[in-house]
XYZ file of C-alpha atoms in Angstrom:
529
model
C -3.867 21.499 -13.333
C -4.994 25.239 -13.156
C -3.177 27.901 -14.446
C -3.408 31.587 -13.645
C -3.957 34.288 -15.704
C -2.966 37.559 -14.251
C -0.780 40.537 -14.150
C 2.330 41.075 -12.454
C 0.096 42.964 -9.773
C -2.639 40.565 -9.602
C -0.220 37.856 -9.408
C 1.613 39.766 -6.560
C -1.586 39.955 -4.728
C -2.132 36.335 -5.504
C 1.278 35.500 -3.807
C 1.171 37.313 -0.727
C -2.338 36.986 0.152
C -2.375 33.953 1.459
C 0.334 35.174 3.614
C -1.428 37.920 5.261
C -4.747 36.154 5.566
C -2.864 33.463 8.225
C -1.093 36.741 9.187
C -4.165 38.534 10.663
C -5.886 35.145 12.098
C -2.616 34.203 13.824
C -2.581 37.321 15.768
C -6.416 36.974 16.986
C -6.095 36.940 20.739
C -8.246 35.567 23.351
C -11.408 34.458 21.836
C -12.052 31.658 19.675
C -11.883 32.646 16.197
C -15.747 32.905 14.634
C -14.596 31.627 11.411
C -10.737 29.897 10.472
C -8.773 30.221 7.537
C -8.783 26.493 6.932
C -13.117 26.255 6.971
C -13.054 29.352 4.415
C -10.843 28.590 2.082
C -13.567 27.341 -0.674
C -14.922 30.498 -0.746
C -12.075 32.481 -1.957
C -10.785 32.488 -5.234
C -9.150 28.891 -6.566
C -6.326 31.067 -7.535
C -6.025 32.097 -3.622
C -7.057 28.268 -1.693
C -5.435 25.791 -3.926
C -1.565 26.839 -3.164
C -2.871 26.900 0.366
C -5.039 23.982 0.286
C -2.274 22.098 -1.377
C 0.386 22.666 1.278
C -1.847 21.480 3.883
C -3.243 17.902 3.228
C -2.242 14.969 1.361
C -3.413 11.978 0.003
C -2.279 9.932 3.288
C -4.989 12.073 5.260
C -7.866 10.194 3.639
C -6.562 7.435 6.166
C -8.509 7.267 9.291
C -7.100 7.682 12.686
C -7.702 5.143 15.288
C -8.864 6.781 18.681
C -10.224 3.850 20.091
C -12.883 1.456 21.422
C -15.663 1.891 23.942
C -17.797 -1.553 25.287
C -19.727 -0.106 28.243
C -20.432 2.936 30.120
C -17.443 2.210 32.423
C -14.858 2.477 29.545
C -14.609 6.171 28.389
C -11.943 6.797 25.616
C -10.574 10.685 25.215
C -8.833 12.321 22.428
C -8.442 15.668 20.573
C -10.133 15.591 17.105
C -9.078 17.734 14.078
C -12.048 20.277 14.738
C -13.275 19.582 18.551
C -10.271 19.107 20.765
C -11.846 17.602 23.679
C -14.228 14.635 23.156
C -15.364 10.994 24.937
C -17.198 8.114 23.956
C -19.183 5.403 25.636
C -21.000 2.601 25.347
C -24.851 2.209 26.266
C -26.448 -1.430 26.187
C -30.182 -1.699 26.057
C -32.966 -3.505 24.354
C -35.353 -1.237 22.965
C -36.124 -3.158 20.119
C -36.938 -6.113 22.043
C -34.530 -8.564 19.712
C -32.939 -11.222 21.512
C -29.387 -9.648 21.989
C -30.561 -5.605 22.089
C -29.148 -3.269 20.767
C -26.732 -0.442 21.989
C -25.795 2.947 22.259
C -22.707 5.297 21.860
C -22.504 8.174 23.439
C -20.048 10.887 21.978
C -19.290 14.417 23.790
C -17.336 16.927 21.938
C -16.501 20.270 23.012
C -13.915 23.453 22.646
C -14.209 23.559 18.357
C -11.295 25.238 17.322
C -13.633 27.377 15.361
C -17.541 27.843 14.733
C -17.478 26.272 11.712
C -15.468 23.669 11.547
C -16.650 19.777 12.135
C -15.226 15.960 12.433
C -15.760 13.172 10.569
C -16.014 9.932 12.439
C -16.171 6.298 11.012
C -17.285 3.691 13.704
C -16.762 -0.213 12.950
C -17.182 -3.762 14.543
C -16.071 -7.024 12.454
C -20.104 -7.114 10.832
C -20.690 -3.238 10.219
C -19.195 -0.286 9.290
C -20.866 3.581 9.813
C -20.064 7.421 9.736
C -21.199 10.412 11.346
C -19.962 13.721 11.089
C -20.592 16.575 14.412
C -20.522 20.058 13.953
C -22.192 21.427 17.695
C -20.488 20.885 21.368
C -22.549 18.637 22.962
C -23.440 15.251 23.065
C -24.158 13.123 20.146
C -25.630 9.439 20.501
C -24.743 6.712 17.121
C -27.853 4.540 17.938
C -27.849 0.371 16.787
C -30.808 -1.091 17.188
C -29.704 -4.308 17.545
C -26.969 -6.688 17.430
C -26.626 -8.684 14.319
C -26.506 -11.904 16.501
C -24.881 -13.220 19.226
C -21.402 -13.048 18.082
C -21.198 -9.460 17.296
C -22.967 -8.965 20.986
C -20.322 -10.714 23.004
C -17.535 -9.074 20.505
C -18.640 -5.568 21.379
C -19.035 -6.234 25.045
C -15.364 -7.380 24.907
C -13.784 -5.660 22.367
C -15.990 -2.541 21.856
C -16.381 -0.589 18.648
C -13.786 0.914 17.225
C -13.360 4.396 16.648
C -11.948 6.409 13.823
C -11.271 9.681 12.986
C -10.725 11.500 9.671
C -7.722 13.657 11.140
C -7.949 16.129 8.336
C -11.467 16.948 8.785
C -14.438 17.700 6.145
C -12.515 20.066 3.856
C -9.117 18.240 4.918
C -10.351 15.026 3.489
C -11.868 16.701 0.213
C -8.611 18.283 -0.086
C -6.906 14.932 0.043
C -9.507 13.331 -2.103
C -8.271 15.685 -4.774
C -4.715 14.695 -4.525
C -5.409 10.844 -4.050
C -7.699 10.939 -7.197
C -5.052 11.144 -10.175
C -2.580 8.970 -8.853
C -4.850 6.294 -10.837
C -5.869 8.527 -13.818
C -3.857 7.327 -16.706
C -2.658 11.002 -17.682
C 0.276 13.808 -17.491
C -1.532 15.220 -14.457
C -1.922 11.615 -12.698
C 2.018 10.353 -13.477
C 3.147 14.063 -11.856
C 0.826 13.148 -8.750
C 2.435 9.992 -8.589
C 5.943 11.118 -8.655
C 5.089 13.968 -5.922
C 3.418 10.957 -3.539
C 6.776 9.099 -3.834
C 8.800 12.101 -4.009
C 7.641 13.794 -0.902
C 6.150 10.566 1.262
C 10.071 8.061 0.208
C 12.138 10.771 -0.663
C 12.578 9.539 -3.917
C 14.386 11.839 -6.510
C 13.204 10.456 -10.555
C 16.464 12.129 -12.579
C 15.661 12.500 -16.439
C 17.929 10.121 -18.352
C 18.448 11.277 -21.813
C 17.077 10.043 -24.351
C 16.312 7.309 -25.708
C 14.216 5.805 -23.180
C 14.673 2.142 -24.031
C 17.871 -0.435 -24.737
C 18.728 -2.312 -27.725
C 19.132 -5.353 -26.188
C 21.282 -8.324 -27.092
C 19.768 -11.512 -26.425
C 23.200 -13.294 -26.632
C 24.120 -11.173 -22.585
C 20.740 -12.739 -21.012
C 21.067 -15.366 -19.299
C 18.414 -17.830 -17.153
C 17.879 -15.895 -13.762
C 19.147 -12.586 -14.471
C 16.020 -10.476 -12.478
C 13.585 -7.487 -13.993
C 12.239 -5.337 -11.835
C 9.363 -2.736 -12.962
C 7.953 0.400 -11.674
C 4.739 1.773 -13.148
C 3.859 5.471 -12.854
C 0.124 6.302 -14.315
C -2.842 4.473 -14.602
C -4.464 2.327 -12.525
C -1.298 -0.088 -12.324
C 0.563 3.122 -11.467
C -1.632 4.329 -8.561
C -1.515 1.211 -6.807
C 2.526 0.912 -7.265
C 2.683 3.758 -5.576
C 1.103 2.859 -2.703
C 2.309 -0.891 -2.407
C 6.015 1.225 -2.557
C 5.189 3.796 0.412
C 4.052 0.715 2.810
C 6.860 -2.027 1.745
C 9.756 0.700 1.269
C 10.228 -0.688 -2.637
C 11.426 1.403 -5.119
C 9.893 -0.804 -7.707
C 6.294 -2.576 -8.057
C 6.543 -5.472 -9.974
C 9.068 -8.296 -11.055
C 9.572 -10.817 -13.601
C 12.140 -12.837 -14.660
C 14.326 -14.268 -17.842
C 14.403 -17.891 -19.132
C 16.285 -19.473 -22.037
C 15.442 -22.741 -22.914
C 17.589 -25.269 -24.848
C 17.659 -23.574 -28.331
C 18.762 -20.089 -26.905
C 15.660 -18.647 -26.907
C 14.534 -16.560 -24.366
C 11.840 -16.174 -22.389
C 10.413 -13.618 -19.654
C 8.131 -15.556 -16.654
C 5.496 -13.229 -14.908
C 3.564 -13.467 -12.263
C 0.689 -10.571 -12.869
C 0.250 -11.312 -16.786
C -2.815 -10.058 -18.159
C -4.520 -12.377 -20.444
C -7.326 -12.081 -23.215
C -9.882 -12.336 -20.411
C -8.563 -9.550 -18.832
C -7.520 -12.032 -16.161
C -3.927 -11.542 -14.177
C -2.256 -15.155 -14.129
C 1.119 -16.543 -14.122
C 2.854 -16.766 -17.795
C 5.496 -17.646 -19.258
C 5.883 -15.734 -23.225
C 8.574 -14.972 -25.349
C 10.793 -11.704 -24.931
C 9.780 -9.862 -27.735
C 6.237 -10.254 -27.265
C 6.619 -8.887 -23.455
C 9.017 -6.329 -25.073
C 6.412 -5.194 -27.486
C 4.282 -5.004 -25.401
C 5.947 -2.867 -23.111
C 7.679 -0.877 -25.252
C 4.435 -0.200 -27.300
C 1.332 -1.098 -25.138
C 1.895 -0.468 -21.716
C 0.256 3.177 -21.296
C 1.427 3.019 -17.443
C 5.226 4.145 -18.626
C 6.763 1.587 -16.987
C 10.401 1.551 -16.235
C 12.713 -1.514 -16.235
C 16.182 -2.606 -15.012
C 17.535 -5.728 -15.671
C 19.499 -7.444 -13.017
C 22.017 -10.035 -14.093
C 23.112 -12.866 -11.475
C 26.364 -12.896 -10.405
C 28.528 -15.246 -12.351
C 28.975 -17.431 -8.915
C 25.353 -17.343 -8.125
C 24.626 -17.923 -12.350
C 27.129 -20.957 -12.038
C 24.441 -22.660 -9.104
C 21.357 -21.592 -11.205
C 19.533 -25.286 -11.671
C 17.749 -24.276 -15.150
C 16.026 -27.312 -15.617
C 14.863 -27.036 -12.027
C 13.617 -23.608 -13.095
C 11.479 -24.541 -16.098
C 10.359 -26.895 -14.240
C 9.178 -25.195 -11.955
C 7.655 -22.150 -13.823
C 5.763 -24.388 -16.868
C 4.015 -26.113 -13.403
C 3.141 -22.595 -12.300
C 1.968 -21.525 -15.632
C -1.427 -20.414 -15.909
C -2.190 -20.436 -12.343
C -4.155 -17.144 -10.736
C -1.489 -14.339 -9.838
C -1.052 -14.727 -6.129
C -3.559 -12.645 -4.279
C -3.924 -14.793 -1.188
C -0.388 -13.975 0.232
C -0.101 -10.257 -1.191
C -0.768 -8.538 1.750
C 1.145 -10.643 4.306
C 4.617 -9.980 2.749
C 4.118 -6.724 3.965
C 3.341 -7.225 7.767
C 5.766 -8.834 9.769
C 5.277 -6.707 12.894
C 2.519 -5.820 14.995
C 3.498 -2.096 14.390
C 6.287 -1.628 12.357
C 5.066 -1.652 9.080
C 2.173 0.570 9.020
C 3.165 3.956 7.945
C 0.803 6.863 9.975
C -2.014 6.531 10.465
C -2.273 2.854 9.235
C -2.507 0.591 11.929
C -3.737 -2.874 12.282
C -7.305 -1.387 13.118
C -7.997 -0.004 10.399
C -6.882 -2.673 8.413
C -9.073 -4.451 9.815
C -11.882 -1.867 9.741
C -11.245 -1.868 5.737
C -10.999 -5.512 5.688
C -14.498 -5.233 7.222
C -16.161 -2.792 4.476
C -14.786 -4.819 1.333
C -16.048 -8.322 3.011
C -19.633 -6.658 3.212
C -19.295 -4.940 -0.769
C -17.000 -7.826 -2.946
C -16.946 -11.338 -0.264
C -15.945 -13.238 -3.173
C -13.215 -10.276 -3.431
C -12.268 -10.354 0.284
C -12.466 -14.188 0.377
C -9.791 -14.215 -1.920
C -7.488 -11.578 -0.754
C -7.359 -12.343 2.982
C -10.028 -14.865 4.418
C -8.219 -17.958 3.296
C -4.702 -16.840 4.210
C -6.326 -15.758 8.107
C -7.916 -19.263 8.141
C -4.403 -20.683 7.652
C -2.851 -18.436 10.375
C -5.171 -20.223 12.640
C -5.459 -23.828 11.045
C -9.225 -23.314 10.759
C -11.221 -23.241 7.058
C -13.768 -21.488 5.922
C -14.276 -19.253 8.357
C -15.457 -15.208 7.214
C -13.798 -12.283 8.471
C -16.420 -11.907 11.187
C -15.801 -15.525 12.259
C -12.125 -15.249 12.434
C -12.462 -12.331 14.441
C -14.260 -14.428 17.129
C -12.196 -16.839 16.812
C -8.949 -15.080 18.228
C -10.834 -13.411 20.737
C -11.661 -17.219 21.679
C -7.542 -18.041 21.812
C -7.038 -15.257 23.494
C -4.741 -13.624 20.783
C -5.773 -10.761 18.583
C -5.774 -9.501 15.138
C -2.370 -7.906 14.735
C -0.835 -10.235 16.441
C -2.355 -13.000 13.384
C -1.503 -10.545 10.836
C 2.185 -11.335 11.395
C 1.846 -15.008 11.252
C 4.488 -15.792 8.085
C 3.272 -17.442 5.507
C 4.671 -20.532 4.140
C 5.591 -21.141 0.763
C 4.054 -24.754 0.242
C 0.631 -23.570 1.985
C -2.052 -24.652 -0.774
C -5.135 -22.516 -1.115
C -8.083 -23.352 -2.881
C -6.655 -22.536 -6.686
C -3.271 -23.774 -5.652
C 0.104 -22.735 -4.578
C -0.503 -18.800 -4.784
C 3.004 -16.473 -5.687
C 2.678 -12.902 -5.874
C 5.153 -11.429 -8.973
C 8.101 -11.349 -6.746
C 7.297 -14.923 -4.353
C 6.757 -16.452 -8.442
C 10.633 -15.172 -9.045
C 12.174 -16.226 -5.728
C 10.329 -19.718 -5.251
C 12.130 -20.595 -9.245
C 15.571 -19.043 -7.364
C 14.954 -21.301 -4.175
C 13.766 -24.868 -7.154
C 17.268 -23.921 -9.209
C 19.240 -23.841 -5.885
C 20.269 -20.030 -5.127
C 19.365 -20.636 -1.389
C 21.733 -23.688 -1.181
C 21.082 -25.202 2.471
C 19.420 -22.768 3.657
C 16.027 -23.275 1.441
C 13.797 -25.055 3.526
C 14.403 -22.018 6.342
C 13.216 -19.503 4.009
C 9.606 -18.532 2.894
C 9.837 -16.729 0.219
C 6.261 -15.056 0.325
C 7.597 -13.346 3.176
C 9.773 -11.201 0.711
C 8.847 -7.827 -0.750
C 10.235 -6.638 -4.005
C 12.889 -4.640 -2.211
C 13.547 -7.838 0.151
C 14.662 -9.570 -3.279
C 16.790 -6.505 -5.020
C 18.513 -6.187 -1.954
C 19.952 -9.963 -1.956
C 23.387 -10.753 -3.061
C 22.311 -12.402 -6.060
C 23.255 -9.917 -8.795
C 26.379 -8.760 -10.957
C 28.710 -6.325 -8.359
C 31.299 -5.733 -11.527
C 30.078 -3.044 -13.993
C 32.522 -3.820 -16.407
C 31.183 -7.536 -16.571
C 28.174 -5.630 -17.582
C 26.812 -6.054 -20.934
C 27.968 -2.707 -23.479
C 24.618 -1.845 -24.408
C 24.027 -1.264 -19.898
C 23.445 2.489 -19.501
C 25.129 3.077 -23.045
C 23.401 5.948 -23.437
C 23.293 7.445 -20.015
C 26.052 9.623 -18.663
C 25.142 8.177 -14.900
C 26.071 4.341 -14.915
C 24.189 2.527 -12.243
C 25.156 -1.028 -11.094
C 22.367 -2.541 -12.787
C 20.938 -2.140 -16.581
C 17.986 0.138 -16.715
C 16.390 -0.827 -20.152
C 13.232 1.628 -20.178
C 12.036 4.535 -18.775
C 12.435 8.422 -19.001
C 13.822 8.513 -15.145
C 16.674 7.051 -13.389
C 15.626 3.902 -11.196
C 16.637 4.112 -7.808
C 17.356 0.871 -6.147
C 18.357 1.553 -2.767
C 19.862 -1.210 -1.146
C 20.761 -3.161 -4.754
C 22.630 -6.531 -3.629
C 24.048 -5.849 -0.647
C 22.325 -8.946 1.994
C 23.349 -12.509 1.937
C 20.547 -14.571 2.696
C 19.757 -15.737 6.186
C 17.199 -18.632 7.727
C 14.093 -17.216 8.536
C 15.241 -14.057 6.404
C 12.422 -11.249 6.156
C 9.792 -12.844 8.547
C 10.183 -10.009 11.012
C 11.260 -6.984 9.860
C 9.620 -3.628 10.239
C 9.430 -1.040 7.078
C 8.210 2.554 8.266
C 9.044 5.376 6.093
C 10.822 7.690 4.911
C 13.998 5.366 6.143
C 12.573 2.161 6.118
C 15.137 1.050 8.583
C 15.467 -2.416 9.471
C 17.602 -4.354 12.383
C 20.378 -6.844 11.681
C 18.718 -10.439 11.005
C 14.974 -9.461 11.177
């Protein structure tokens, strides 16, 4: 992004300054140092902070930390911040505002700053509000609420408390982060190389050039019904969020379709996540070479594509008029929203890489029910409601409600989902549940269908299934023709290798995927979760 114009002894200077600024501070004995190198770093010259500003924070310490939750003066919570490494909280009931539940009080104390001008930056939530504050003096600090926003919220906080966050990489830690969040979802050069650092340094993922060219002549006559895409986008906005639906599921791909032929040989690619004229994502199903054109010459995410064919055992169960059948009823319908997010958590903390935890999910939950409801509604409030047989219950509501059953929130988050739950615009199938509920119509689960739920599956939970061709010379010619590095799979598009880790190597189980943790960098998983 910034390039440096200098000569060889400004640039020497420019290289080992930053080493002998943390020199000199290191070495500062005894007293708390007045200012540290971290709090002064915007002052000196971009040439100077950025290479140190960039080795310190990244875009995962925008994520809050949860420290914890206070609900009366006899519950004091303790924890070392990012600038003030002693601090407690408490909670103060009163009823100065003379409202029928009161209002409240929290009490923070911090003390021993690492330096005089550093601060923290706090966010403080219950299910029906969300606030900040930020504390730069040792002493005590009070977050006053005035009152309660009814009863509800009162007997929550006297249970549960309010939760506590911290913003681990403090004020300039955070901006810092900001900066390296921000282009993953700008649709330039700059934005696709933040992208492949994120997965590169947070999945260990390697993106080899392949030479060129980037894309497959493909025969139709080697597709068959079944045979599996999978997609990775790297720019844009498609390609920001990719990246971060790959560093919490462990997938080294974002998105999925699938091939049909129908009874005059001609082929056709179903998609759950097609964007129509409206602008609207929806299931479709549209001829390959309008979804080849349109990748090859309209998708300005530079997507990359492999092609998985089926196995000519599995191939030889593959029902295809249970397939179309199944994907011309699907047609149309809203991409699948509802069940996104639960494919993902199976565990009540396994799958949350640090500092995600099921707090702060909620606590996000929380802030987009109070901006979009119509948004949140969609994404999670009708999927909790099934969890706990209830309807129409908001987020605030369903909070109550486990603290009723005596249960709580992570513990609901790992509920499965079930494939035949309806929801209020139908049967809802992310890209990859669309792909696997056709495998489980045409029969690829054999007995074992009705003990599977497919929306439980990730996209790596489906690449990683014995399904797909284990005999590259049954591969078509045209697979990897080009490339000097032949992978077990058919990579169609893309300037970089696709890395499948894990490609076909599972045989289906009952119950397969429902409880399986997914923590990076390893994403390691026991036998028959």
């Amino acid at each position: 992004m910034f390039s440096i114009m200098a000569s060889s002894s400004s640039s020497l200077f420019v290289r080992c300054f930053p080493l002998l600024f943390f020199f000199f501070f290191s070495h500062v004995q005894a007293v708390k140092s007045p200012i540290h190198p971290r709090d002064v770093l915007p002052l000196l010259p971009r040439q100077v902070s950025w290479p140190i500003l960039n080795s310190l924070n990244s875009a995962i310490d925008l994520l809050p930390a949860f420290v914890g939750s206070v609900s009366s003066q006899n519950h004091i919570v303790s924890w070392k911040g990012a600038c003030f490494y002693e601090n407690t909280a408490w909670m103060e009931f009163h009823n100065k505002s003379g409202s029928e539940f009161g209002g409240g009080t929290l009490h923070i104390k911090v003390s021993k700053a690492h330096s005089w001008t550093c601060l923290d930056l706090y966010l403080f939530a219950t299910p029906y509000r969300v606030t900040w504050d930020y504390y730069f003096l040792s002493r005590e600090h009070t977050l006053e609420i005035d009152k309660w926003e009814d009863r509800a919220e009162y007997e929550y906080v006297k249970s549960k408390g309010i939760s506590i966050f911290l913003m681990q990489a403090g004020m300039l830690g955070t901006l810092e982060a900001l900066w390296e969040v921000f282009p993953l979802f700008t649709n330039t050069g700059w934005g696709e190389s933040a992208n492949l650092g994120f997965l590169k340094k947070h999945m260990g993922a390697s993106f080899e050039s392949r030479p060129q060219p980037w894309y497959t002549n493909i025969s139709v006559d080697d597709i068959h019904s079944g045979d599996f895409l999978v997609i990775s986008k790297i720019r844009g906005r498609w390609g920001g969020f990719e990246t971060l639906e790959k560093w919490v599921t462990g997938s080294y791909a974002g998105h999925s379709a699938v091939f049909l032929k129908d009874s005059e040989g001609k082929l056709w690619v179903g998609e759950s996540g097609h964007e129509n004229e409206k602008g609207e994502d929806i299931i479709a199903v549209i001829p390959w070479d309008e979804w080849w054109d349109l990748e090859l010459n309209k998708d300005d995410s530079n997507p990359h594509i492999a092609l998985l064919p089926l196995h000519p055992d599995v191939r030889a169960k593959f029902n295809e008029t249970a397939a179309w059948e199944y994907a011309l009823s699907m047609a149309g319908k809203p991409y699948g929203y509802h069940n996104m997010l639960f494919s993902w958590i199976d565990t009540k903390d396994g799958n949350y890489p640090p500092p995600l935890d099921a707090h702060l999910v909620a606590s996000a939950m929380t802030v987009w029910s109070k901006m979009q409801p119509e948004y949140a509604a969609n994404l999670w409030n009708e999927a909790l409601n099934k969890r706990l047989g209830t309807k129409g219950l908001d987020l605030s509501d369903i909070l109550v409600e486990i603290e009723k059953r005596g249960s709580s929130f992570d513990q609901l988050l790992t509920v499965p989902e079930q494939d035949d739950w309806i929801y209020s615009d139908g049967k809802s199938t992310s890209c990859i549940a669309f792909v696997l509920e056709m495998y489980k119509e045409a029969g690829l689960f054999d007995s074992i269908a009705d003990f599977i739920q497919v929306t439980e599956f990730t996209i790596k939970d489906a690449y990683t299934l014995r399904f797909f061709e284990n005999n590259s010379s049954r591969l078509p010619k045209w697979c990897n023709d080009a490339d000097n590095v032949k992978l077990p799979y058919c990579q169609i598009l893309g300037k970089y290798r696709m890395e499948l880790p894990g490609f076909n190597s599972m045989d289906p189980y009952p119950h397969m995927n429902e409880r399986c943790p997914s923590k990076p960098p390893k994403y390691s998983r026991p036998p028959n979760c």
